[in-house]
mmCIF file of C-alpha atoms and ligand atoms in Angstrom:
data_model
loop_
_atom_site.group_PDB
_atom_site.id
_atom_site.type_symbol
_atom_site.label_atom_id
_atom_site.label_comp_id
_atom_site.label_asym_id
_atom_site.label_seq_id
_atom_site.Cartn_x
_atom_site.Cartn_y
_atom_site.Cartn_z
ATOM 1 C CA MET W 151 67.092 -15.450 -49.592
ATOM 2 C CA LYS W 152 71.469 -13.654 -49.082
ATOM 3 C CA ASN W 153 73.039 -12.508 -51.760
ATOM 4 C CA ASN W 154 76.173 -11.063 -51.801
ATOM 5 C CA HIS W 155 75.076 -7.730 -54.754
ATOM 6 C CA GLY W 156 74.709 -4.901 -54.118
ATOM 7 C CA THR W 157 72.206 -2.192 -54.227
ATOM 8 C CA LEU W 158 70.505 0.420 -56.564
ATOM 9 C CA PHE W 159 69.624 2.795 -55.121
ATOM 10 C CA VAL W 160 66.666 4.956 -57.519
ATOM 11 C CA VAL W 161 67.402 8.597 -55.232
ATOM 12 C CA ALA W 162 64.909 11.342 -55.981
ATOM 13 C CA THR W 163 66.100 14.946 -56.442
ATOM 14 C CA PRO W 164 64.997 18.813 -56.396
ATOM 15 C CA ILE W 165 62.472 19.494 -59.021
ATOM 16 C CA GLY W 166 63.701 22.846 -59.396
ATOM 17 C CA ASN W 167 64.441 24.780 -55.288
ATOM 18 C CA LEU W 168 67.926 22.894 -54.709
ATOM 19 C CA GLY W 169 67.132 23.272 -50.780
ATOM 20 C CA ASP W 170 64.913 20.201 -51.766
ATOM 21 C CA MET W 171 67.416 17.899 -52.029
ATOM 22 C CA THR W 172 67.357 15.143 -48.769
ATOM 23 C CA THR W 173 70.307 14.521 -46.395
ATOM 24 C CA ARG W 174 69.903 10.937 -47.945
ATOM 25 C CA ALA W 175 70.073 11.689 -51.068
ATOM 26 C CA ILE W 176 73.058 13.353 -50.959
ATOM 27 C CA GLU W 177 74.825 10.746 -48.189
ATOM 28 C CA THR W 178 73.168 8.306 -50.909
ATOM 29 C CA LEU W 179 74.834 9.898 -54.257
ATOM 30 C CA GLU W 180 78.133 10.443 -52.113
ATOM 31 C CA ASN W 181 78.498 6.908 -51.089
ATOM 32 C CA VAL W 182 77.623 4.632 -54.305
ATOM 33 C CA GLN W 183 80.190 3.315 -56.309
ATOM 34 C CA ARG W 184 78.504 4.939 -59.439
ATOM 35 C CA ILE W 185 75.861 7.019 -60.221
ATOM 36 C CA TYR W 186 73.611 7.183 -63.418
ATOM 37 C CA ALA W 187 71.751 9.719 -64.991
ATOM 38 C CA GLU W 188 69.307 10.882 -67.335
ATOM 39 C CA ASP W 189 71.972 13.709 -68.231
ATOM 40 C CA THR W 190 75.203 13.301 -67.115
ATOM 41 C CA ARG W 191 76.224 17.087 -67.822
ATOM 42 C CA ASN W 192 72.725 18.480 -66.675
ATOM 43 C CA SER W 193 73.247 16.440 -62.930
ATOM 44 C CA LEU W 194 76.528 17.552 -62.843
ATOM 45 C CA LYS W 195 76.034 20.736 -61.907
ATOM 46 C CA LEU W 196 73.549 19.602 -59.065
ATOM 47 C CA MET W 197 76.770 16.888 -58.205
ATOM 48 C CA ARG W 198 79.063 20.328 -58.516
ATOM 49 C CA TYR W 199 76.552 22.284 -55.765
ATOM 50 C CA PHE W 200 76.785 19.754 -53.974
ATOM 51 C CA GLY W 201 80.511 18.921 -53.692
ATOM 52 C CA ILE W 202 79.673 15.442 -54.722
ATOM 53 C CA ASN W 203 82.494 13.525 -56.176
ATOM 54 C CA ASN W 204 81.821 9.887 -57.731
ATOM 55 C CA ASP W 205 81.755 8.865 -61.287
ATOM 56 C CA LEU W 206 78.535 9.656 -63.123
ATOM 57 C CA LEU W 207 76.993 7.535 -66.727
ATOM 58 C CA ALA W 208 74.108 8.179 -68.616
ATOM 59 C CA LEU W 209 71.260 6.501 -68.405
ATOM 60 C CA HIS W 210 68.724 7.468 -70.795
ATOM 61 C CA ASP W 211 65.588 5.930 -73.542
ATOM 62 C CA HIS W 212 67.286 6.036 -76.308
ATOM 63 C CA ASN W 213 69.792 3.521 -74.215
ATOM 64 C CA GLU W 214 67.643 1.932 -71.165
ATOM 65 C CA VAL W 215 67.471 -1.505 -72.930
ATOM 66 C CA GLN W 216 71.460 -1.681 -73.985
ATOM 67 C CA LYS W 217 72.635 -0.687 -70.345
ATOM 68 C CA ILE W 218 70.869 -3.693 -68.140
ATOM 69 C CA GLU W 219 73.332 -5.757 -68.349
ATOM 70 C CA GLU W 220 76.194 -3.283 -68.164
ATOM 71 C CA ILE W 221 74.793 -2.439 -64.687
ATOM 72 C CA GLN W 222 73.418 -5.764 -63.520
ATOM 73 C CA LYS W 223 77.034 -7.549 -63.617
ATOM 74 C CA PHE W 224 78.597 -4.356 -61.456
ATOM 75 C CA LEU W 225 75.684 -4.786 -59.605
ATOM 76 C CA GLU W 226 76.185 -8.931 -58.862
ATOM 77 C CA ALA W 227 80.067 -7.788 -58.737
ATOM 78 C CA GLY W 228 79.196 -6.447 -55.085
ATOM 79 C CA ASN W 229 78.981 -3.103 -55.820
ATOM 80 C CA ASP W 230 76.781 -0.078 -55.250
ATOM 81 C CA ALA W 231 74.895 2.067 -58.112
ATOM 82 C CA ALA W 232 72.178 5.104 -57.792
ATOM 83 C CA LEU W 233 69.430 5.675 -60.791
ATOM 84 C CA ILE W 234 68.879 9.425 -60.580
ATOM 85 C CA SER W 235 66.879 11.640 -63.273
ATOM 86 C CA ASP W 236 67.614 15.328 -64.038
ATOM 87 C CA ALA W 237 64.083 16.085 -61.844
ATOM 88 C CA GLY W 238 62.318 15.038 -59.179
ATOM 89 C CA THR W 239 61.445 11.177 -59.113
ATOM 90 C CA PRO W 240 63.355 8.667 -61.446
ATOM 91 C CA LEU W 241 60.981 6.568 -63.072
ATOM 92 C CA ILE W 242 57.523 8.906 -62.800
ATOM 93 C CA SER W 243 57.463 9.770 -66.319
ATOM 94 C CA ASP W 244 61.224 8.882 -66.491
ATOM 95 C CA PRO W 245 63.208 6.581 -67.431
ATOM 96 C CA GLY W 246 64.715 3.784 -64.566
ATOM 97 C CA TYR W 247 61.316 0.828 -65.750
ATOM 98 C CA LYS W 248 62.837 -1.949 -67.865
ATOM 99 C CA LEU W 249 66.449 -1.532 -65.253
ATOM 100 C CA VAL W 250 64.133 -1.777 -62.377
ATOM 101 C CA ARG W 251 62.775 -4.545 -63.251
ATOM 102 C CA GLU W 252 64.890 -6.714 -64.771
ATOM 103 C CA LEU W 253 66.552 -6.173 -61.898
ATOM 104 C CA GLY W 254 64.147 -6.930 -59.524
ATOM 105 C CA LYS W 255 63.874 -10.683 -61.679
ATOM 106 C CA ALA W 256 67.720 -10.876 -61.212
ATOM 107 C CA ASP W 257 66.810 -10.549 -57.054
ATOM 108 C CA ILE W 258 69.221 -7.751 -56.826
ATOM 109 C CA LYS W 259 68.358 -5.325 -53.880
ATOM 110 C CA ILE W 260 66.803 -2.370 -55.123
ATOM 111 C CA VAL W 261 66.423 1.108 -51.819
ATOM 112 C CA PRO W 262 63.915 4.077 -52.937
ATOM 113 C CA ILE W 263 65.742 7.225 -51.920
ATOM 114 C CA PRO W 264 62.477 10.211 -51.973
ATOM 115 C CA GLY W 265 61.969 13.505 -52.728
ATOM 116 C CA ALA W 266 60.261 15.583 -54.744
ATOM 117 C CA SER W 267 57.924 14.887 -56.794
ATOM 118 C CA ALA W 268 55.900 17.181 -59.260
ATOM 119 C CA VAL W 269 52.842 15.207 -58.947
ATOM 120 C CA ILE W 270 52.498 14.978 -56.073
ATOM 121 C CA THR W 271 53.992 19.030 -54.760
ATOM 122 C CA ALA W 272 50.027 19.837 -57.437
ATOM 123 C CA LEU W 273 48.580 17.828 -56.042
ATOM 124 C CA SER W 274 49.011 19.080 -52.818
ATOM 125 C CA ILE W 275 48.531 22.204 -53.505
ATOM 126 C CA ALA W 276 45.836 22.097 -55.701
ATOM 127 C CA GLY W 277 42.761 22.143 -53.606
ATOM 128 C CA ILE W 278 40.616 19.401 -55.927
ATOM 129 C CA PRO W 279 40.099 16.028 -53.846
ATOM 130 C CA THR W 280 43.132 14.002 -53.044
ATOM 131 C CA ASP W 281 42.067 10.953 -51.845
ATOM 132 C CA ARG W 282 41.707 9.452 -55.317
ATOM 133 C CA PHE W 283 43.300 9.991 -58.271
ATOM 134 C CA THR W 284 44.996 9.007 -61.829
ATOM 135 C CA PHE W 285 48.402 10.837 -63.038
ATOM 136 C CA GLU W 286 48.408 10.199 -66.291
ATOM 137 C CA GLY W 287 52.054 11.728 -67.377
ATOM 138 C CA PHE W 288 52.386 13.011 -71.214
ATOM 139 C CA LEU W 289 49.309 14.058 -72.808
ATOM 140 C CA PRO W 290 49.432 12.834 -76.449
ATOM 141 C CA ALA W 291 51.493 15.512 -78.401
ATOM 142 C CA LYS W 292 49.149 15.550 -81.167
ATOM 143 C CA SER W 293 45.533 17.135 -80.668
ATOM 144 C CA THR W 294 43.706 14.569 -82.763
ATOM 145 C CA ALA W 295 44.875 11.719 -80.007
ATOM 146 C CA ARG W 296 45.179 14.125 -77.016
ATOM 147 C CA LYS W 297 41.250 14.513 -77.015
ATOM 148 C CA GLN W 298 40.766 11.044 -77.740
ATOM 149 C CA VAL W 299 42.318 9.840 -74.375
ATOM 150 C CA LEU W 300 40.878 13.492 -72.956
ATOM 151 C CA ALA W 301 37.184 11.796 -74.421
ATOM 152 C CA GLY W 302 38.230 8.036 -72.723
ATOM 153 C CA ASN W 303 39.344 10.304 -69.370
ATOM 154 C CA ALA W 304 35.392 12.252 -69.326
ATOM 155 C CA LEU W 305 33.679 9.604 -67.293
ATOM 156 C CA GLU W 306 36.119 10.190 -65.128
ATOM 157 C CA PRO W 307 35.846 10.623 -61.485
ATOM 158 C CA ARG W 308 38.894 10.545 -60.225
ATOM 159 C CA THR W 309 41.139 13.505 -59.810
ATOM 160 C CA GLN W 310 43.914 13.423 -63.134
ATOM 161 C CA VAL W 311 46.912 14.790 -63.383
ATOM 162 C CA TYR W 312 48.136 15.542 -66.911
ATOM 163 C CA TYR W 313 52.547 16.724 -67.226
ATOM 164 C CA GLU W 314 52.703 19.689 -70.506
ATOM 165 C CA SER W 315 55.096 21.615 -71.714
ATOM 166 C CA ASN W 316 55.670 25.217 -72.973
ATOM 167 C CA HIS W 317 55.144 24.743 -76.445
ATOM 168 C CA ARG W 318 51.555 22.804 -76.198
ATOM 169 C CA VAL W 319 49.978 23.747 -72.384
ATOM 170 C CA GLN W 320 48.233 26.856 -74.357
ATOM 171 C CA ALA W 321 46.815 23.786 -77.487
ATOM 172 C CA CYS W 322 45.673 22.049 -74.361
ATOM 173 C CA VAL W 323 43.616 23.840 -72.640
ATOM 174 C CA GLU W 324 41.264 25.331 -75.484
ATOM 175 C CA ASP W 325 40.998 21.148 -75.657
ATOM 176 C CA ILE W 326 40.358 19.904 -72.921
ATOM 177 C CA VAL W 327 37.304 23.205 -72.422
ATOM 178 C CA GLU W 328 36.254 21.384 -76.083
ATOM 179 C CA VAL W 329 36.149 18.334 -74.474
ATOM 180 C CA LEU W 330 34.658 17.977 -71.467
ATOM 181 C CA GLY W 331 33.180 21.491 -70.971
ATOM 182 C CA ALA W 332 34.366 24.949 -69.878
ATOM 183 C CA ASN W 333 33.261 24.293 -66.453
ATOM 184 C CA ARG W 334 35.953 21.568 -64.792
ATOM 185 C CA GLN W 335 37.938 22.431 -61.959
ATOM 186 C CA ILE W 336 40.896 23.048 -62.898
ATOM 187 C CA THR W 337 44.681 24.011 -61.578
ATOM 188 C CA LEU W 338 47.480 24.536 -63.754
ATOM 189 C CA ALA W 339 50.816 25.046 -61.471
ATOM 190 C CA ARG W 340 53.313 26.597 -62.953
ATOM 191 C CA GLU W 341 57.375 26.122 -61.705
ATOM 192 C CA LEU W 342 56.414 24.085 -58.693
ATOM 193 C CA THR W 343 59.286 25.243 -56.860
ATOM 194 C CA LYS W 344 60.658 27.967 -58.500
ATOM 195 C CA LYS W 345 61.556 31.469 -58.542
ATOM 196 C CA PHE W 346 57.754 31.939 -60.402
ATOM 197 C CA GLU W 347 56.351 29.856 -59.207
ATOM 198 C CA GLN W 348 52.688 29.992 -59.832
ATOM 199 C CA VAL W 349 49.220 28.534 -59.561
ATOM 200 C CA TYR W 350 46.237 28.830 -61.195
ATOM 201 C CA ARG W 351 42.564 27.238 -59.383
ATOM 202 C CA GLY W 352 38.967 27.380 -60.880
ATOM 203 C CA PRO W 353 37.180 26.867 -63.912
ATOM 204 C CA VAL W 354 39.392 25.524 -67.131
ATOM 205 C CA GLY W 355 36.452 27.459 -69.250
ATOM 206 C CA TYR W 356 38.819 31.148 -67.263
ATOM 207 C CA LEU W 357 42.616 29.183 -68.171
ATOM 208 C CA GLY W 358 43.049 29.499 -71.691
ATOM 209 C CA GLU W 359 42.090 33.724 -70.982
ATOM 210 C CA TRP W 360 44.896 33.099 -67.793
ATOM 211 C CA LEU W 361 47.544 32.177 -69.678
ATOM 212 C CA ASP W 362 47.257 35.012 -72.205
ATOM 213 C CA GLU W 363 47.141 37.854 -69.747
ATOM 214 C CA ASP W 364 51.108 37.939 -69.943
ATOM 215 C CA THR W 365 53.815 35.344 -71.979
ATOM 216 C CA LYS W 366 55.535 34.583 -69.202
ATOM 217 C CA ARG W 367 52.526 32.214 -67.726
ATOM 218 C CA LEU W 368 53.933 30.351 -70.708
ATOM 219 C CA LYS W 369 56.703 29.526 -69.974
ATOM 220 C CA GLY W 370 58.123 26.183 -67.531
ATOM 221 C CA GLU W 371 57.253 23.670 -66.964
ATOM 222 C CA PHE W 372 53.160 22.506 -65.761
ATOM 223 C CA VAL W 373 51.060 20.279 -64.144
ATOM 224 C CA LEU W 374 47.661 19.925 -64.678
ATOM 225 C CA VAL W 375 45.308 18.461 -61.866
ATOM 226 C CA LEU W 376 41.551 17.902 -63.382
ATOM 227 C CA GLN W 377 38.814 17.719 -60.953
ATOM 228 C CA GLY W 378 37.102 14.322 -62.034
ATOM 229 C CA ALA W 379 34.016 13.401 -63.316
ATOM 230 C CA ASP W 380 31.256 14.917 -61.131
ATOM 231 C CA LYS W 381 28.758 12.244 -59.372
ATOM 232 C CA GLN W 382 26.053 14.379 -58.004
ATOM 233 C CA ASP W 383 24.411 13.980 -61.456
ATOM 234 C CA ASP W 384 24.798 11.136 -63.340
ATOM 235 C CA HIS W 385 22.502 10.500 -65.210
ATOM 236 C CA SER W 386 22.748 14.896 -66.935
ATOM 237 C CA ALA W 387 26.493 14.645 -66.741
ATOM 238 C CA SER W 388 26.970 11.635 -68.195
ATOM 239 C CA GLU W 389 24.655 12.671 -71.027
ATOM 240 C CA LEU W 390 26.636 15.260 -71.627
ATOM 241 C CA ASP W 391 29.684 13.959 -71.804
ATOM 242 C CA HIS W 392 28.057 10.797 -74.241
ATOM 243 C CA ARG W 393 27.887 13.941 -76.542
ATOM 244 C CA LYS W 394 30.613 15.703 -76.057
ATOM 245 C CA MET W 395 32.758 12.151 -76.846
ATOM 246 C CA LEU W 396 31.044 11.494 -79.676
ATOM 247 C CA LYS W 397 31.105 14.906 -81.319
ATOM 248 C CA VAL W 398 35.072 14.808 -80.460
ATOM 249 C CA LEU W 399 35.081 11.594 -82.040
ATOM 250 C CA ILE W 400 32.705 11.852 -84.939
ATOM 251 C CA ASP W 401 34.747 14.520 -85.837
ATOM 252 C CA GLU W 402 38.704 12.670 -86.067
ATOM 253 C CA LEU W 403 36.540 9.122 -87.763
ATOM 254 C CA PRO W 404 33.821 7.213 -89.951
ATOM 255 C CA VAL W 405 30.725 7.392 -86.807
ATOM 256 C CA LYS W 406 30.503 3.252 -87.126
ATOM 257 C CA GLN W 407 34.386 3.641 -85.942
ATOM 258 C CA ALA W 408 32.644 6.169 -83.347
ATOM 259 C CA ALA W 409 30.163 4.525 -81.896
ATOM 260 C CA LYS W 410 31.985 1.656 -81.036
ATOM 261 C CA ILE W 411 34.896 3.468 -79.841
ATOM 262 C CA ALA W 412 32.383 5.551 -77.563
ATOM 263 C CA SER W 413 31.189 2.239 -76.846
ATOM 264 C CA GLN W 414 33.885 0.854 -75.589
ATOM 265 C CA LEU W 415 34.541 3.750 -73.547
ATOM 266 C CA SER W 416 31.155 4.230 -71.482
ATOM 267 C CA SER W 417 28.053 3.031 -70.808
ATOM 268 C CA MET W 418 26.700 2.797 -73.814
ATOM 269 C CA THR W 419 25.361 0.386 -75.868
ATOM 270 C CA LYS W 420 26.479 0.800 -79.999
ATOM 271 C CA ASN W 421 23.342 0.970 -81.005
ATOM 272 C CA GLU W 422 22.682 4.071 -78.552
ATOM 273 C CA ALA W 423 26.151 5.170 -79.345
ATOM 274 C CA TYR W 424 25.379 4.604 -82.618
ATOM 275 C CA GLN W 425 22.160 6.766 -83.082
ATOM 276 C CA LEU W 426 23.491 9.228 -80.255
ATOM 277 C CA ALA W 427 26.203 9.590 -83.237
ATOM 278 C CA LEU W 428 23.811 9.805 -86.329
ATOM 279 C CA SER W 429 22.156 12.876 -84.672
ATOM 280 C CA LEU W 430 25.316 14.759 -84.163
ATOM 281 C CA LYS W 431 26.616 14.269 -87.096
HETATM 282 N N1 SAM I 579 60.391 12.901 -62.757
HETATM 283 C C1 SAM I 579 59.740 14.066 -62.690
HETATM 284 C C2 SAM I 579 58.541 14.171 -60.934
HETATM 285 O O1 SAM I 579 58.714 12.797 -60.341
HETATM 286 O O2 SAM I 579 58.504 14.874 -61.188
HETATM 287 C C3 SAM I 579 58.931 14.223 -64.017
HETATM 288 C C4 SAM I 579 59.945 14.790 -65.187
HETATM 289 S S1 SAM I 579 58.734 14.846 -66.623
HETATM 290 C C5 SAM I 579 59.838 14.273 -67.864
HETATM 291 C C6 SAM I 579 59.031 16.643 -66.942
HETATM 292 C C7 SAM I 579 58.514 17.388 -66.385
HETATM 293 O O3 SAM I 579 57.204 16.735 -65.165
HETATM 294 C C8 SAM I 579 57.742 18.640 -66.945
HETATM 295 O O4 SAM I 579 57.692 18.200 -68.066
HETATM 296 C C9 SAM I 579 56.538 18.738 -66.272
HETATM 297 O O5 SAM I 579 54.811 19.008 -66.891
HETATM 298 C C10 SAM I 579 56.385 18.469 -65.634
HETATM 299 N N2 SAM I 579 57.789 18.787 -63.973
HETATM 300 C C11 SAM I 579 59.271 19.564 -63.331
HETATM 301 N N3 SAM I 579 59.539 19.944 -62.675
HETATM 302 C C12 SAM I 579 57.571 20.545 -62.677
HETATM 303 C C13 SAM I 579 58.194 21.763 -61.913
HETATM 304 N N4 SAM I 579 58.460 22.207 -60.836
HETATM 305 N N5 SAM I 579 57.549 22.476 -61.342
HETATM 306 C C14 SAM I 579 55.816 22.046 -62.962
HETATM 307 N N6 SAM I 579 55.948 20.885 -63.481
HETATM 308 C C15 SAM I 579 56.787 19.950 -63.460
#
């Protein structure tokens, strides 16, 4: 059904290297009547660099819900708008999902202007299977919660992609080793597309040491691409994974609760998990 509403363009911007801005992104940001940006000060630099003169308004995690009505009215009046985030593709660990959902319901046209995203950029050079993968976004900041998520993914056969901040990358790597063992293959990609872009590929057991070798390696932005659980040695691998998962859980929870969660996350029955948990206690 046709209407006279304007369009929301969801526009990807570079994740570091401004040379990755697409022609379509520049044209779109020039042509819309208004741009919504996660951080207007940050996006102003991008606008200036590309000589784009346009109104920038803030749309971030804290005001997204309140802004939806205003944006919907603006578009329903026949104006076009663009949504950008600080870097990469909006909605990918960035605000915008609720806005897109509601505008979709209101029958407003939403057009993607694709470009860089750290998840795909990292996968493209990881050297870890990319036929199937899960994007996990940021792991929890606290170690206990982080280990629970990792334990929940211990048997996941697909490649897993995590975003991580420089404050936590070392602690996160330690938790991966503790929960999944030292042998899992991992690719750490830091500062993608930027001057100090760097990549580690190998077992996660050596990654902590690699990071410690040079303090500069702990700076910047990181993506972790983790190989999925090995399917070849299903039985012994799952036995090992069950033990690892339960070890993490019983460190934090009473045995009964740990067994219940472990059975929900694995092929073990509650009783099998309980017996295994008791033997590990
Ligand atoms: N929307 C962005 C995208 O499409 O990738 C992601 C935004 S999220 C708030 C920021 C996180 O993405 C960083 O903490 C880091 O994990 C990852 N990231 C963004 N740019 C990166 C880069 N140049 N190199 C490595 N990781 C990056």
